[in-house]
Amino acid sequence: AQKITQTQPGMFVQEKEAVTLDCTYDTSDQSYGLFWYKQPSSGEMIFLIYQGSYDEQNATEGRYSLNFQKARKSANLVISASQLGDSAMYFCAMRVGTTGGGNKLTFGTGTQLKVEL
Amino acid sequence: DSGVTQTPKHLITATGQRVTLRCSPRSGDLSVYWYQQSLDQGLQFLIQYYNGEERAKGNILERFSAQQFPDLHSELNLSSLELGDSALYFCASSVSPGTGGYNEQFFGPGTRLTVL
């Protein structure tokens, strides 16, 4: 079975500082994908960044980067130069294949990030 | 705006009732997924359809069923509703059914279901 663990229920960061949100995962699959989603208070789920299990380089998307350490089974999200608009819940998710040729996302419990002035 | 639409946005109903949630995927996406987000269970995968066929199933209750129609929109039917079914139900879509490459899932805005 697949599992995602996010051990930080809440985090505070000063505006313009960098912050790291932790994510560890567990799977016996060799092929998987790791995603980070942002959920503002309005409720929608916004895709931030993706890392494939065979990707050798860490993914980056603007101010977001994913620190992928395969041996440690961790996929931490780094947000640089935090902005007030980054205040939201952040979910780490893992995609694995299913019998029947489908796929599904397994989510962690999330980290509530608050950016302060 | 992800391009995935869900209706209705809010739904309030009573225990024992039946409701239908509707989802239209992004243009060009053939795969649709349903997720439930509740305070108790967090975000859980329910079911996936690809071009009308069921492709993956999660912890979906027997009281719940889904289908994907020829025009690719999908409906999630919830029956004999209980208080614990109150949750935010998301639909997501992607281009292909499997795990190759990005195949990112784009999420709709969700339907908030309240069972009284």
mmCIF file of C-alpha atoms in Angstrom:
data_model
loop_
_atom_site.group_PDB
_atom_site.id
_atom_site.type_symbol
_atom_site.label_atom_id
_atom_site.label_comp_id
_atom_site.label_asym_id
_atom_site.label_seq_id
_atom_site.Cartn_x
_atom_site.Cartn_y
_atom_site.Cartn_z
ATOM 1 C CA ALA A 1 0.000 0.000 0.000
ATOM 2 C CA GLN A 2 1.098 3.535 -0.660
ATOM 3 C CA LYS A 3 1.441 6.135 2.045
ATOM 4 C CA ILE A 4 2.325 9.817 2.193
ATOM 5 C CA THR A 5 3.413 11.411 5.456
ATOM 6 C CA GLN A 6 3.448 15.120 6.141
ATOM 7 C CA THR A 7 4.631 15.680 9.691
ATOM 8 C CA GLN A 8 4.136 19.459 9.890
ATOM 9 C CA PRO A 9 0.475 20.298 10.539
ATOM 10 C CA GLY A 10 1.295 24.020 10.514
ATOM 11 C CA MET A 11 4.164 26.273 9.536
ATOM 12 C CA PHE A 12 4.881 29.983 9.822
ATOM 13 C CA VAL A 13 7.274 31.890 7.578
ATOM 14 C CA GLN A 14 8.185 35.547 7.209
ATOM 15 C CA GLU A 15 7.429 37.224 3.928
ATOM 16 C CA LYS A 16 10.350 36.992 1.450
ATOM 17 C CA GLU A 17 11.921 34.081 3.361
ATOM 18 C CA ALA A 18 12.229 30.545 2.026
ATOM 19 C CA VAL A 19 10.314 27.655 3.582
ATOM 20 C CA THR A 20 10.545 23.878 3.280
ATOM 21 C CA LEU A 21 7.494 21.657 3.622
ATOM 22 C CA ASP A 22 8.322 18.039 4.409
ATOM 23 C CA CYS A 23 6.942 14.972 2.670
ATOM 24 C CA THR A 24 7.977 11.342 2.938
ATOM 25 C CA TYR A 25 6.427 8.514 1.010
ATOM 26 C CA ASP A 26 6.242 4.770 1.061
ATOM 27 C CA THR A 27 5.652 2.516 -1.920
ATOM 28 C CA SER A 28 6.969 -0.720 -3.308
ATOM 29 C CA ASP A 29 6.386 0.456 -6.883
ATOM 30 C CA GLN A 30 9.440 1.376 -8.956
ATOM 31 C CA SER A 31 7.503 3.808 -11.112
ATOM 32 C CA TYR A 32 5.606 6.593 -9.388
ATOM 33 C CA GLY A 33 5.082 10.316 -9.504
ATOM 34 C CA LEU A 34 5.134 12.882 -6.742
ATOM 35 C CA PHE A 35 3.005 16.006 -6.795
ATOM 36 C CA TRP A 36 2.446 19.047 -4.658
ATOM 37 C CA TYR A 37 -0.902 20.824 -4.613
ATOM 38 C CA LYS A 38 -1.928 24.084 -2.964
ATOM 39 C CA GLN A 39 -5.386 24.524 -1.477
ATOM 40 C CA PRO A 40 -6.259 28.119 -0.542
ATOM 41 C CA SER A 41 -9.116 28.871 1.816
ATOM 42 C CA SER A 42 -11.433 29.099 -1.196
ATOM 43 C CA GLY A 43 -11.049 25.323 -1.552
ATOM 44 C CA GLU A 44 -9.734 24.702 -5.041
ATOM 45 C CA MET A 45 -6.760 22.391 -5.605
ATOM 46 C CA ILE A 46 -3.941 24.030 -7.541
ATOM 47 C CA PHE A 47 -1.137 21.941 -9.053
ATOM 48 C CA LEU A 48 2.321 23.260 -8.181
ATOM 49 C CA ILE A 49 5.039 20.814 -9.192
ATOM 50 C CA TYR A 50 5.706 17.233 -10.332
ATOM 51 C CA GLN A 51 8.644 14.839 -9.915
ATOM 52 C CA GLY A 52 8.840 11.460 -11.627
ATOM 53 C CA SER A 53 10.556 8.597 -9.844
ATOM 54 C CA TYR A 54 13.083 8.222 -12.662
ATOM 55 C CA ASP A 55 13.840 11.928 -12.952
ATOM 56 C CA GLU A 56 17.439 12.543 -11.958
ATOM 57 C CA GLN A 57 17.150 16.276 -11.537
ATOM 58 C CA ASN A 58 15.013 18.016 -8.972
ATOM 59 C CA ALA A 59 11.929 19.658 -10.443
ATOM 60 C CA THR A 60 11.562 23.424 -10.387
ATOM 61 C CA GLU A 61 8.618 25.654 -11.296
ATOM 62 C CA GLY A 62 9.225 29.331 -10.677
ATOM 63 C CA ARG A 63 9.518 29.881 -6.917
ATOM 64 C CA TYR A 64 8.758 26.212 -6.225
ATOM 65 C CA SER A 65 11.337 23.468 -6.184
ATOM 66 C CA LEU A 66 11.111 19.874 -5.130
ATOM 67 C CA ASN A 67 13.978 18.389 -3.141
ATOM 68 C CA PHE A 68 13.770 14.745 -4.214
ATOM 69 C CA GLN A 69 15.836 12.254 -2.208
ATOM 70 C CA LYS A 70 14.889 8.850 -3.538
ATOM 71 C CA ALA A 71 16.938 6.781 -1.107
ATOM 72 C CA ARG A 72 15.306 8.560 1.816
ATOM 73 C CA LYS A 73 11.892 8.479 0.108
ATOM 74 C CA SER A 74 11.402 12.159 0.643
ATOM 75 C CA ALA A 75 10.001 14.851 -1.650
ATOM 76 C CA ASN A 76 10.144 18.152 0.178
ATOM 77 C CA LEU A 77 8.678 21.311 -1.329
ATOM 78 C CA VAL A 78 10.788 24.461 -1.129
ATOM 79 C CA ILE A 79 9.074 27.807 -1.643
ATOM 80 C CA SER A 80 11.500 30.661 -2.134
ATOM 81 C CA ALA A 81 10.736 34.325 -1.444
ATOM 82 C CA SER A 82 7.417 33.626 0.303
ATOM 83 C CA GLN A 83 4.497 35.915 -0.449
ATOM 84 C CA LEU A 84 1.325 36.609 1.526
ATOM 85 C CA GLY A 85 -0.609 34.815 -1.208
ATOM 86 C CA ASP A 86 1.268 31.605 -0.436
ATOM 87 C CA SER A 87 -0.744 31.208 2.767
ATOM 88 C CA ALA A 88 -2.705 28.017 2.163
ATOM 89 C CA MET A 89 -2.847 24.290 2.833
ATOM 90 C CA TYR A 90 -0.239 22.300 0.917
ATOM 91 C CA PHE A 91 -0.673 18.649 0.022
ATOM 92 C CA CYS A 92 1.930 16.170 -1.094
ATOM 93 C CA ALA A 93 0.580 13.358 -3.256
ATOM 94 C CA MET A 94 1.905 10.225 -4.896
ATOM 95 C CA ARG A 95 0.608 8.754 -8.127
ATOM 96 C CA VAL A 96 0.861 5.051 -8.742
ATOM 97 C CA GLY A 97 -0.575 2.770 -11.349
ATOM 98 C CA THR A 98 -3.427 0.410 -10.667
ATOM 99 C CA THR A 99 -4.405 -2.951 -12.108
ATOM 100 C CA GLY A 100 -6.545 -2.192 -15.108
ATOM 101 C CA GLY A 101 -4.214 0.464 -16.441
ATOM 102 C CA GLY A 102 -5.457 3.341 -14.334
ATOM 103 C CA ASN A 103 -3.806 5.511 -11.757
ATOM 104 C CA LYS A 104 -4.673 7.254 -8.526
ATOM 105 C CA LEU A 105 -3.313 9.905 -6.225
ATOM 106 C CA THR A 106 -2.680 9.187 -2.560
ATOM 107 C CA PHE A 107 -2.527 12.371 -0.482
ATOM 108 C CA GLY A 108 -0.849 13.312 2.752
ATOM 109 C CA THR A 109 -2.691 15.101 5.545
ATOM 110 C CA GLY A 110 -1.393 18.491 4.479
ATOM 111 C CA THR A 111 0.604 21.372 5.957
ATOM 112 C CA GLN A 112 -1.084 24.689 6.709
ATOM 113 C CA LEU A 113 1.350 27.457 5.774
ATOM 114 C CA LYS A 114 0.927 30.981 7.090
ATOM 115 C CA VAL A 115 3.078 33.766 5.646
ATOM 116 C CA GLU A 116 3.562 36.720 7.974
ATOM 117 C CA LEU A 117 4.687 40.301 7.367
ATOM 118 C CA ASP B 1 -9.324 28.202 -13.700
ATOM 119 C CA SER B 2 -8.361 24.564 -14.373
ATOM 120 C CA GLY B 3 -10.960 24.053 -17.098
ATOM 121 C CA VAL B 4 -12.740 21.347 -15.093
ATOM 122 C CA THR B 5 -16.291 22.293 -14.165
ATOM 123 C CA GLN B 6 -18.398 20.844 -11.376
ATOM 124 C CA THR B 7 -22.029 21.405 -10.523
ATOM 125 C CA PRO B 8 -23.564 22.189 -8.192
ATOM 126 C CA LYS B 9 -21.139 24.185 -6.095
ATOM 127 C CA HIS B 10 -23.066 23.544 -2.890
ATOM 128 C CA LEU B 11 -25.628 20.910 -2.012
ATOM 129 C CA ILE B 12 -27.594 20.574 1.210
ATOM 130 C CA THR B 13 -29.739 17.529 1.721
ATOM 131 C CA ALA B 14 -31.108 15.211 4.384
ATOM 132 C CA THR B 15 -30.056 11.784 5.569
ATOM 133 C CA GLY B 16 -31.404 8.959 3.462
ATOM 134 C CA GLN B 17 -31.605 11.049 0.300
ATOM 135 C CA ARG B 18 -29.848 10.564 -3.046
ATOM 136 C CA VAL B 19 -27.844 13.205 -4.927
ATOM 137 C CA THR B 20 -25.962 13.436 -8.211
ATOM 138 C CA LEU B 21 -22.788 15.430 -8.667
ATOM 139 C CA ARG B 22 -21.734 16.373 -12.168
ATOM 140 C CA CYS B 23 -18.316 16.975 -13.691
ATOM 141 C CA SER B 24 -17.121 18.108 -17.112
ATOM 142 C CA PRO B 25 -13.428 17.474 -17.795
ATOM 143 C CA ARG B 26 -11.003 19.822 -19.516
ATOM 144 C CA SER B 27 -11.266 19.887 -23.258
ATOM 145 C CA GLY B 28 -9.236 16.994 -24.630
ATOM 146 C CA ASP B 29 -9.010 15.068 -21.355
ATOM 147 C CA LEU B 30 -10.402 11.554 -21.526
ATOM 148 C CA SER B 31 -9.823 10.485 -17.932
ATOM 149 C CA VAL B 32 -11.951 11.582 -14.980
ATOM 150 C CA TYR B 33 -11.292 10.993 -11.302
ATOM 151 C CA TRP B 34 -13.422 11.525 -8.195
ATOM 152 C CA TYR B 35 -11.999 12.379 -4.773
ATOM 153 C CA GLN B 36 -13.621 12.996 -1.398
ATOM 154 C CA GLN B 37 -12.191 15.467 1.122
ATOM 155 C CA SER B 38 -13.539 15.225 4.657
ATOM 156 C CA LEU B 39 -12.248 16.271 8.057
ATOM 157 C CA ASP B 40 -12.142 12.633 9.215
ATOM 158 C CA GLN B 41 -10.622 10.927 6.189
ATOM 159 C CA GLY B 42 -8.675 13.698 4.474
ATOM 160 C CA LEU B 43 -8.414 13.512 0.681
ATOM 161 C CA GLN B 44 -9.354 10.094 -0.636
ATOM 162 C CA PHE B 45 -9.466 8.689 -4.146
ATOM 163 C CA LEU B 46 -12.832 7.213 -5.048
ATOM 164 C CA ILE B 47 -12.850 6.126 -8.681
ATOM 165 C CA GLN B 48 -11.386 6.744 -12.146
ATOM 166 C CA TYR B 49 -12.943 6.488 -15.595
ATOM 167 C CA TYR B 50 -11.229 6.631 -18.935
ATOM 168 C CA ASN B 51 -13.240 7.134 -22.099
ATOM 169 C CA GLY B 52 -16.319 5.640 -20.500
ATOM 170 C CA GLU B 53 -14.665 2.680 -18.814
ATOM 171 C CA GLU B 54 -13.840 2.246 -15.150
ATOM 172 C CA ARG B 55 -10.053 2.069 -14.745
ATOM 173 C CA ALA B 56 -9.338 2.312 -11.027
ATOM 174 C CA LYS B 57 -11.318 2.037 -7.852
ATOM 175 C CA GLY B 58 -10.490 3.310 -4.383
ATOM 176 C CA ASN B 59 -12.377 3.220 -1.112
ATOM 177 C CA ILE B 60 -15.719 3.984 -2.699
ATOM 178 C CA LEU B 61 -18.734 2.920 -0.697
ATOM 179 C CA GLU B 62 -21.305 0.601 -2.250
ATOM 180 C CA ARG B 63 -23.882 3.371 -1.783
ATOM 181 C CA PHE B 64 -21.837 5.467 -4.220
ATOM 182 C CA SER B 65 -21.619 4.907 -7.951
ATOM 183 C CA ALA B 66 -20.221 6.785 -10.901
ATOM 184 C CA GLN B 67 -20.257 6.730 -14.663
ATOM 185 C CA GLN B 68 -18.706 8.554 -17.572
ATOM 186 C CA PHE B 69 -20.892 9.363 -20.553
ATOM 187 C CA PRO B 70 -20.029 9.397 -24.281
ATOM 188 C CA ASP B 71 -19.555 13.172 -24.169
ATOM 189 C CA LEU B 72 -16.965 12.460 -21.403
ATOM 190 C CA HIS B 73 -18.787 14.207 -18.587
ATOM 191 C CA SER B 74 -19.083 12.173 -15.422
ATOM 192 C CA GLU B 75 -21.618 11.864 -12.646
ATOM 193 C CA LEU B 76 -21.134 10.653 -9.088
ATOM 194 C CA ASN B 77 -24.276 9.301 -7.478
ATOM 195 C CA LEU B 78 -24.512 9.160 -3.702
ATOM 196 C CA SER B 79 -27.476 7.352 -2.169
ATOM 197 C CA SER B 80 -28.843 6.593 1.315
ATOM 198 C CA LEU B 81 -26.852 9.564 2.513
ATOM 199 C CA GLU B 82 -25.457 9.640 6.030
ATOM 200 C CA LEU B 83 -24.129 12.513 8.125
ATOM 201 C CA GLY B 84 -20.605 11.214 7.539
ATOM 202 C CA ASP B 85 -20.945 11.707 3.790
ATOM 203 C CA SER B 86 -20.721 15.463 4.286
ATOM 204 C CA ALA B 87 -17.558 16.453 2.442
ATOM 205 C CA LEU B 88 -16.032 18.338 -0.453
ATOM 206 C CA TYR B 89 -16.154 16.180 -3.567
ATOM 207 C CA PHE B 90 -13.593 16.912 -6.237
ATOM 208 C CA CYS B 91 -13.520 15.843 -9.821
ATOM 209 C CA ALA B 92 -10.203 15.868 -11.673
ATOM 210 C CA SER B 93 -9.269 15.117 -15.256
ATOM 211 C CA SER B 94 -6.184 14.141 -17.182
ATOM 212 C CA VAL B 95 -5.265 13.357 -20.752
ATOM 213 C CA SER B 96 -4.408 9.699 -20.420
ATOM 214 C CA PRO B 97 -5.340 6.957 -17.989
ATOM 215 C CA GLY B 98 -1.982 5.734 -16.776
ATOM 216 C CA THR B 99 1.197 6.850 -15.136
ATOM 217 C CA GLY B 100 3.347 7.920 -18.061
ATOM 218 C CA GLY B 101 5.007 11.306 -17.871
ATOM 219 C CA TYR B 102 3.304 14.246 -16.263
ATOM 220 C CA ASN B 103 -0.287 13.178 -16.872
ATOM 221 C CA GLU B 104 -1.159 15.823 -14.356
ATOM 222 C CA GLN B 105 -4.605 15.722 -12.806
ATOM 223 C CA PHE B 106 -6.412 19.054 -13.046
ATOM 224 C CA PHE B 107 -8.938 19.546 -10.277
ATOM 225 C CA GLY B 108 -12.336 21.170 -10.486
ATOM 226 C CA PRO B 109 -13.574 23.630 -7.845
ATOM 227 C CA GLY B 110 -15.425 20.895 -5.954
ATOM 228 C CA THR B 111 -18.982 20.330 -4.760
ATOM 229 C CA ARG B 112 -19.551 20.871 -1.068
ATOM 230 C CA LEU B 113 -22.128 18.391 0.178
ATOM 231 C CA THR B 114 -23.810 18.916 3.532
ATOM 232 C CA VAL B 115 -26.021 16.142 4.885
ATOM 233 C CA LEU B 116 -28.336 17.248 7.695
#
